[in-house]
mmCIF file of C-alpha atoms in Angstrom:
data_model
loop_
_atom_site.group_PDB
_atom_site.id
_atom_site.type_symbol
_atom_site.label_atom_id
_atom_site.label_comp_id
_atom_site.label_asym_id
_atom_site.label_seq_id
_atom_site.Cartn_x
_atom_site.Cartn_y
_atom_site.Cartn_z
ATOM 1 C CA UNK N 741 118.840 85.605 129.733
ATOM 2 C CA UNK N 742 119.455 88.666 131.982
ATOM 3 C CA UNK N 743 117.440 91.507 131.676
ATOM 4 C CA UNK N 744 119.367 95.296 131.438
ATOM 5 C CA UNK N 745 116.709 97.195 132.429
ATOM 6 C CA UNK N 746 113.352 96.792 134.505
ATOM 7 C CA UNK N 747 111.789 97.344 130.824
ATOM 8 C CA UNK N 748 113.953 95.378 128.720
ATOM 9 C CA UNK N 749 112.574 92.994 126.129
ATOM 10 C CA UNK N 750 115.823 91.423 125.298
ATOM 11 C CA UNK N 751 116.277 92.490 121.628
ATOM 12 C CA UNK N 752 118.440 94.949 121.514
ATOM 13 C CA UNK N 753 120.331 96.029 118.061
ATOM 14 C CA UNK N 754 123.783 96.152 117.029
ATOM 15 C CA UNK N 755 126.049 98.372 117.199
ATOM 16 C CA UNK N 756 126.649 101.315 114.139
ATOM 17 C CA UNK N 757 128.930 100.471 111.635
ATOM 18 C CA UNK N 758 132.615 101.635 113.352
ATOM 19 C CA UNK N 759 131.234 102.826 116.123
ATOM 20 C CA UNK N 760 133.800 101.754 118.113
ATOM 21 C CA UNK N 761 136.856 102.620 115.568
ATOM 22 C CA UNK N 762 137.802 105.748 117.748
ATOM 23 C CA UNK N 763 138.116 103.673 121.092
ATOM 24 C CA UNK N 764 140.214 100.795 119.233
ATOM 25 C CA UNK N 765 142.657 103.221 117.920
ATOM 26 C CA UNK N 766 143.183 105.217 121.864
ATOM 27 C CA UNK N 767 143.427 101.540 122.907
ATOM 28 C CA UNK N 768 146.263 100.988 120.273
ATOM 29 C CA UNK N 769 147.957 103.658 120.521
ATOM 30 C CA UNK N 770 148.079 103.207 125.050
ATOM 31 C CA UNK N 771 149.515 99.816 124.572
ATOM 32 C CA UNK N 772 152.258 101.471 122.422
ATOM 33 C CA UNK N 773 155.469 102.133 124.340
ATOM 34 C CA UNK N 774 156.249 105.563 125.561
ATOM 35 C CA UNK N 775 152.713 106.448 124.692
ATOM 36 C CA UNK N 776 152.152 107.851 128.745
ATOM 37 C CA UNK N 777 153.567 111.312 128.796
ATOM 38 C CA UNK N 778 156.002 112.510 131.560
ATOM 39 C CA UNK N 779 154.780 115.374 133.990
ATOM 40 C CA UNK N 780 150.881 115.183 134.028
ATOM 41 C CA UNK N 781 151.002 117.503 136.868
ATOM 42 C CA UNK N 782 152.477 119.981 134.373
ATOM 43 C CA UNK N 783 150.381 118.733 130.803
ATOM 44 C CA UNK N 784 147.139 119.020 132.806
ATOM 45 C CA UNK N 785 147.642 120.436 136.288
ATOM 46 C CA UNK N 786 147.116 124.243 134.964
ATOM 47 C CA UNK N 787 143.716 123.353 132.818
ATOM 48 C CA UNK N 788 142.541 122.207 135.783
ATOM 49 C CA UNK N 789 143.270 125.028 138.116
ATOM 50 C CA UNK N 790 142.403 127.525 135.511
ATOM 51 C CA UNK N 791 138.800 125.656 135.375
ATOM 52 C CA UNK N 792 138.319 125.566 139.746
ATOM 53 C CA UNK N 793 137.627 128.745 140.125
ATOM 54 C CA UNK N 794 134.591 129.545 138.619
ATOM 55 C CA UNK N 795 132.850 126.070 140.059
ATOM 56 C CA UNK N 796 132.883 126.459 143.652
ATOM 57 C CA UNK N 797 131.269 123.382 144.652
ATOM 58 C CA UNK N 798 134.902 121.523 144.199
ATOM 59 C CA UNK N 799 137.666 121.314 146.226
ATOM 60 C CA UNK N 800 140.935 120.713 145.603
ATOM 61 C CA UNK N 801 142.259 118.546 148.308
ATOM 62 C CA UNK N 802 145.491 117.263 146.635
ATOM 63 C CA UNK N 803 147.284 115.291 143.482
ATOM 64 C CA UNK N 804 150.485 113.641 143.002
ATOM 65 C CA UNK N 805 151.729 111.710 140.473
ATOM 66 C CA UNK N 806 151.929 107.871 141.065
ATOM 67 C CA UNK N 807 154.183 105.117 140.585
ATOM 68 C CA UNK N 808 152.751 103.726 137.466
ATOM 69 C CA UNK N 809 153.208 107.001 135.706
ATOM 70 C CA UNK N 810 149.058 108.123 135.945
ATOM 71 C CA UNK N 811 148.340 111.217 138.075
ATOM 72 C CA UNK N 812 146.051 111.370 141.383
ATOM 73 C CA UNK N 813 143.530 113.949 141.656
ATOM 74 C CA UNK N 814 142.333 114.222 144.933
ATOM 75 C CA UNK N 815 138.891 116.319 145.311
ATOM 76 C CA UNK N 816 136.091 117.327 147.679
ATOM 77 C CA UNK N 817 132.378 117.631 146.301
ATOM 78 C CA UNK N 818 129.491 119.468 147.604
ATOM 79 C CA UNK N 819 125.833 119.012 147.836
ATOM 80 C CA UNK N 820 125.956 116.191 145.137
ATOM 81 C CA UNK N 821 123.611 113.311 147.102
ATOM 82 C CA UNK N 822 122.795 110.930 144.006
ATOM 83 C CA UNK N 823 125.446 109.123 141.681
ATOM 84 C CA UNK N 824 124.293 110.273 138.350
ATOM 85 C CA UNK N 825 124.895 113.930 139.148
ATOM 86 C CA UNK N 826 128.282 113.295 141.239
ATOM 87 C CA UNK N 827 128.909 111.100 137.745
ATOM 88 C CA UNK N 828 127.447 114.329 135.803
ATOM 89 C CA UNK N 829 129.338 116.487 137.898
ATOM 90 C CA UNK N 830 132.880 114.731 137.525
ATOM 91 C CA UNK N 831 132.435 114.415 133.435
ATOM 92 C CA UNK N 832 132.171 118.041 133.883
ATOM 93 C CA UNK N 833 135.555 118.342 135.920
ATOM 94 C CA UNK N 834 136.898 115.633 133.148
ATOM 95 C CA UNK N 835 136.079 118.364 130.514
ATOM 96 C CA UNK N 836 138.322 120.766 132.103
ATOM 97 C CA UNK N 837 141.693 118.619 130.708
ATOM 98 C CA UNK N 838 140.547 115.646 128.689
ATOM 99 C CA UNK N 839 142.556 115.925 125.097
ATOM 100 C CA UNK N 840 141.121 114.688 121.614
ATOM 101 C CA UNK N 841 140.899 111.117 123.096
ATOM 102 C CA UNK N 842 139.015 110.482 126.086
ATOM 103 C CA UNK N 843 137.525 107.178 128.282
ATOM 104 C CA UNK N 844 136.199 107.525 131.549
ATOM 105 C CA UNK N 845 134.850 104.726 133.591
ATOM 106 C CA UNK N 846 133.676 105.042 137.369
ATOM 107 C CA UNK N 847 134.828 102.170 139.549
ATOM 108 C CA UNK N 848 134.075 101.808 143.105
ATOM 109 C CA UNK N 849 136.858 100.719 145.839
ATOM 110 C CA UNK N 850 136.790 103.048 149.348
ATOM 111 C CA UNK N 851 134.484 106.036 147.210
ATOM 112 C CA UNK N 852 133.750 106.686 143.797
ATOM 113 C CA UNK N 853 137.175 107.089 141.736
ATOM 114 C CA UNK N 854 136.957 107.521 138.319
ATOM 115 C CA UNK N 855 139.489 106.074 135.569
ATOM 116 C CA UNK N 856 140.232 108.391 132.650
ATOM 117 C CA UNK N 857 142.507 107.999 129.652
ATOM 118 C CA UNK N 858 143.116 110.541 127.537
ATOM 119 C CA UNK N 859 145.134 111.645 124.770
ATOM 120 C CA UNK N 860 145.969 113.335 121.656
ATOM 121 C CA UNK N 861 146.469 110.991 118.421
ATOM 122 C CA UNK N 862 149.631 111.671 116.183
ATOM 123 C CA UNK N 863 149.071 114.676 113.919
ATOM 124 C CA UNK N 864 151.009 117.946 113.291
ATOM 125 C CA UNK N 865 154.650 115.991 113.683
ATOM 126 C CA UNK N 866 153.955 115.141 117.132
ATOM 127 C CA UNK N 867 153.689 110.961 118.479
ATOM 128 C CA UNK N 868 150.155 109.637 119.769
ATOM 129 C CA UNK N 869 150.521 110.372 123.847
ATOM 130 C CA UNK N 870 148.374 110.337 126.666
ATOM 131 C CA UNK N 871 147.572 110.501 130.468
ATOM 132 C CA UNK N 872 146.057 108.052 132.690
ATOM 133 C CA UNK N 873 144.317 110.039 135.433
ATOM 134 C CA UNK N 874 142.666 109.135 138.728
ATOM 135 C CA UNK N 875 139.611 111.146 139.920
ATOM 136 C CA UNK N 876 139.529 110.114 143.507
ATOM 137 C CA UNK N 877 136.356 111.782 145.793
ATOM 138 C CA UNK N 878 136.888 112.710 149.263
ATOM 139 C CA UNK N 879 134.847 111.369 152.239
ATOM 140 C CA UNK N 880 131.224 110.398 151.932
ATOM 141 C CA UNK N 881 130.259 113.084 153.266
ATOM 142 C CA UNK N 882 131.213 115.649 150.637
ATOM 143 C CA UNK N 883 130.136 113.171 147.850
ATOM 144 C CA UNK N 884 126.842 110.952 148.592
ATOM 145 C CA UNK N 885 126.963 107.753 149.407
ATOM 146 C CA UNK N 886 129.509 105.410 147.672
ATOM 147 C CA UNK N 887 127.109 102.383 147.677
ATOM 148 C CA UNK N 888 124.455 104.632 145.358
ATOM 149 C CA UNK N 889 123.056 103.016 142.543
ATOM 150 C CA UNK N 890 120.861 105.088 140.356
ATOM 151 C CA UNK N 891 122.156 104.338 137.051
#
C-alpha cells in the first residue's frame, strides 16, 4: 500500500458521520440545469475590487468571462516563493467572493490556477445558483515556482 505521508502508518480512520453531506448537496445542486448564474463579472466582480485595495501584494491583471459560462480571474502575486502560502494567499483572495457554498481545488497546467465553485443554496424564495471561477496566476515570477511541492 502507498504511504500519504513520510510518517504514515497506514491506518487511518473514517470519515465523521455526514461529513461530506454539504459537498454532495453543492454537487447536486451544479449538475442541476440553470444552476450557473449569468454575469459573474457583475455577481462577484465588485466583492472583489472592493477587497484589492487594502492587500497590495495582488494585482489585478485582467478577467473575462468564458465560453463555458465560468469567469477568468487573471492576477499577479508578490513575494509569495512557496506553494502553501501562494495556496494560503489565494484562499484568502477566494474569501473576498465565495457565497454559502464553496470548493476550491488547485490544479497545475502553465502556473498554478485554482478551480472554485461556489454558490448560494435555495432559501429566502430564491433557486440554488452558483459560479464557477478560475483563479489563474501570472508569470512565475510574481508567483514562485509552478513545479513547488510543499504540501
Amino acid at each position: 500500500m502507498a504511504r500519504r505521508w513520510p510518517d504514515d502508518t497506514g491506518a487511518g480512520t473514517d470519515a465523521p458521520a455526514g461529513s461530506g453531506d454539504a459537498a454532495a448537496s453543492l454537487l447536486a445542486e451544479l449538475a442541476a440545469p440553470g444552476w450557473l448564474a449569468e454575469d459573474p463579472e457583475a455577481h462577484l466582480g465588485p466583492k472583489l475590487r472592493a477587497w484589492l485595495p487594502a492587500h497590495p501584494e495582488w494585482s489585478l491583471t485582467g478577467t473575462r468571462t468564458l465560453d463555458d459560462g465560468s469567469w477568468e480571474i487573471q492576477v499577479g502575486l508578490a513575494g509569495v516563493r512557496r506553494a502553501r502560502d501562494r495556496r494560503a494567499a489565494a484562499l484568502a483572495l477566494v474569501g473576498s467572493f465565495a457565497e454559502d457554498r464553496c470548493f476550491v481545488e488547485e490544479v497545475r497546467e502553465t502556473g498554478p490556477t485554482f478551480v472554485i465553485v461556489t454558490g448560494q443554496p435555495a432559501r429566502d424564495g430564491f433557486r440554488a445558483h452558483g459560479h464557477v471561477v478560475r483563479l489563474v496566476l501570472g508569470p512565475r515570477g510574481e508567483t514562485g515556482e509552478a513545479g513547488e511541492a510543499d504540501g
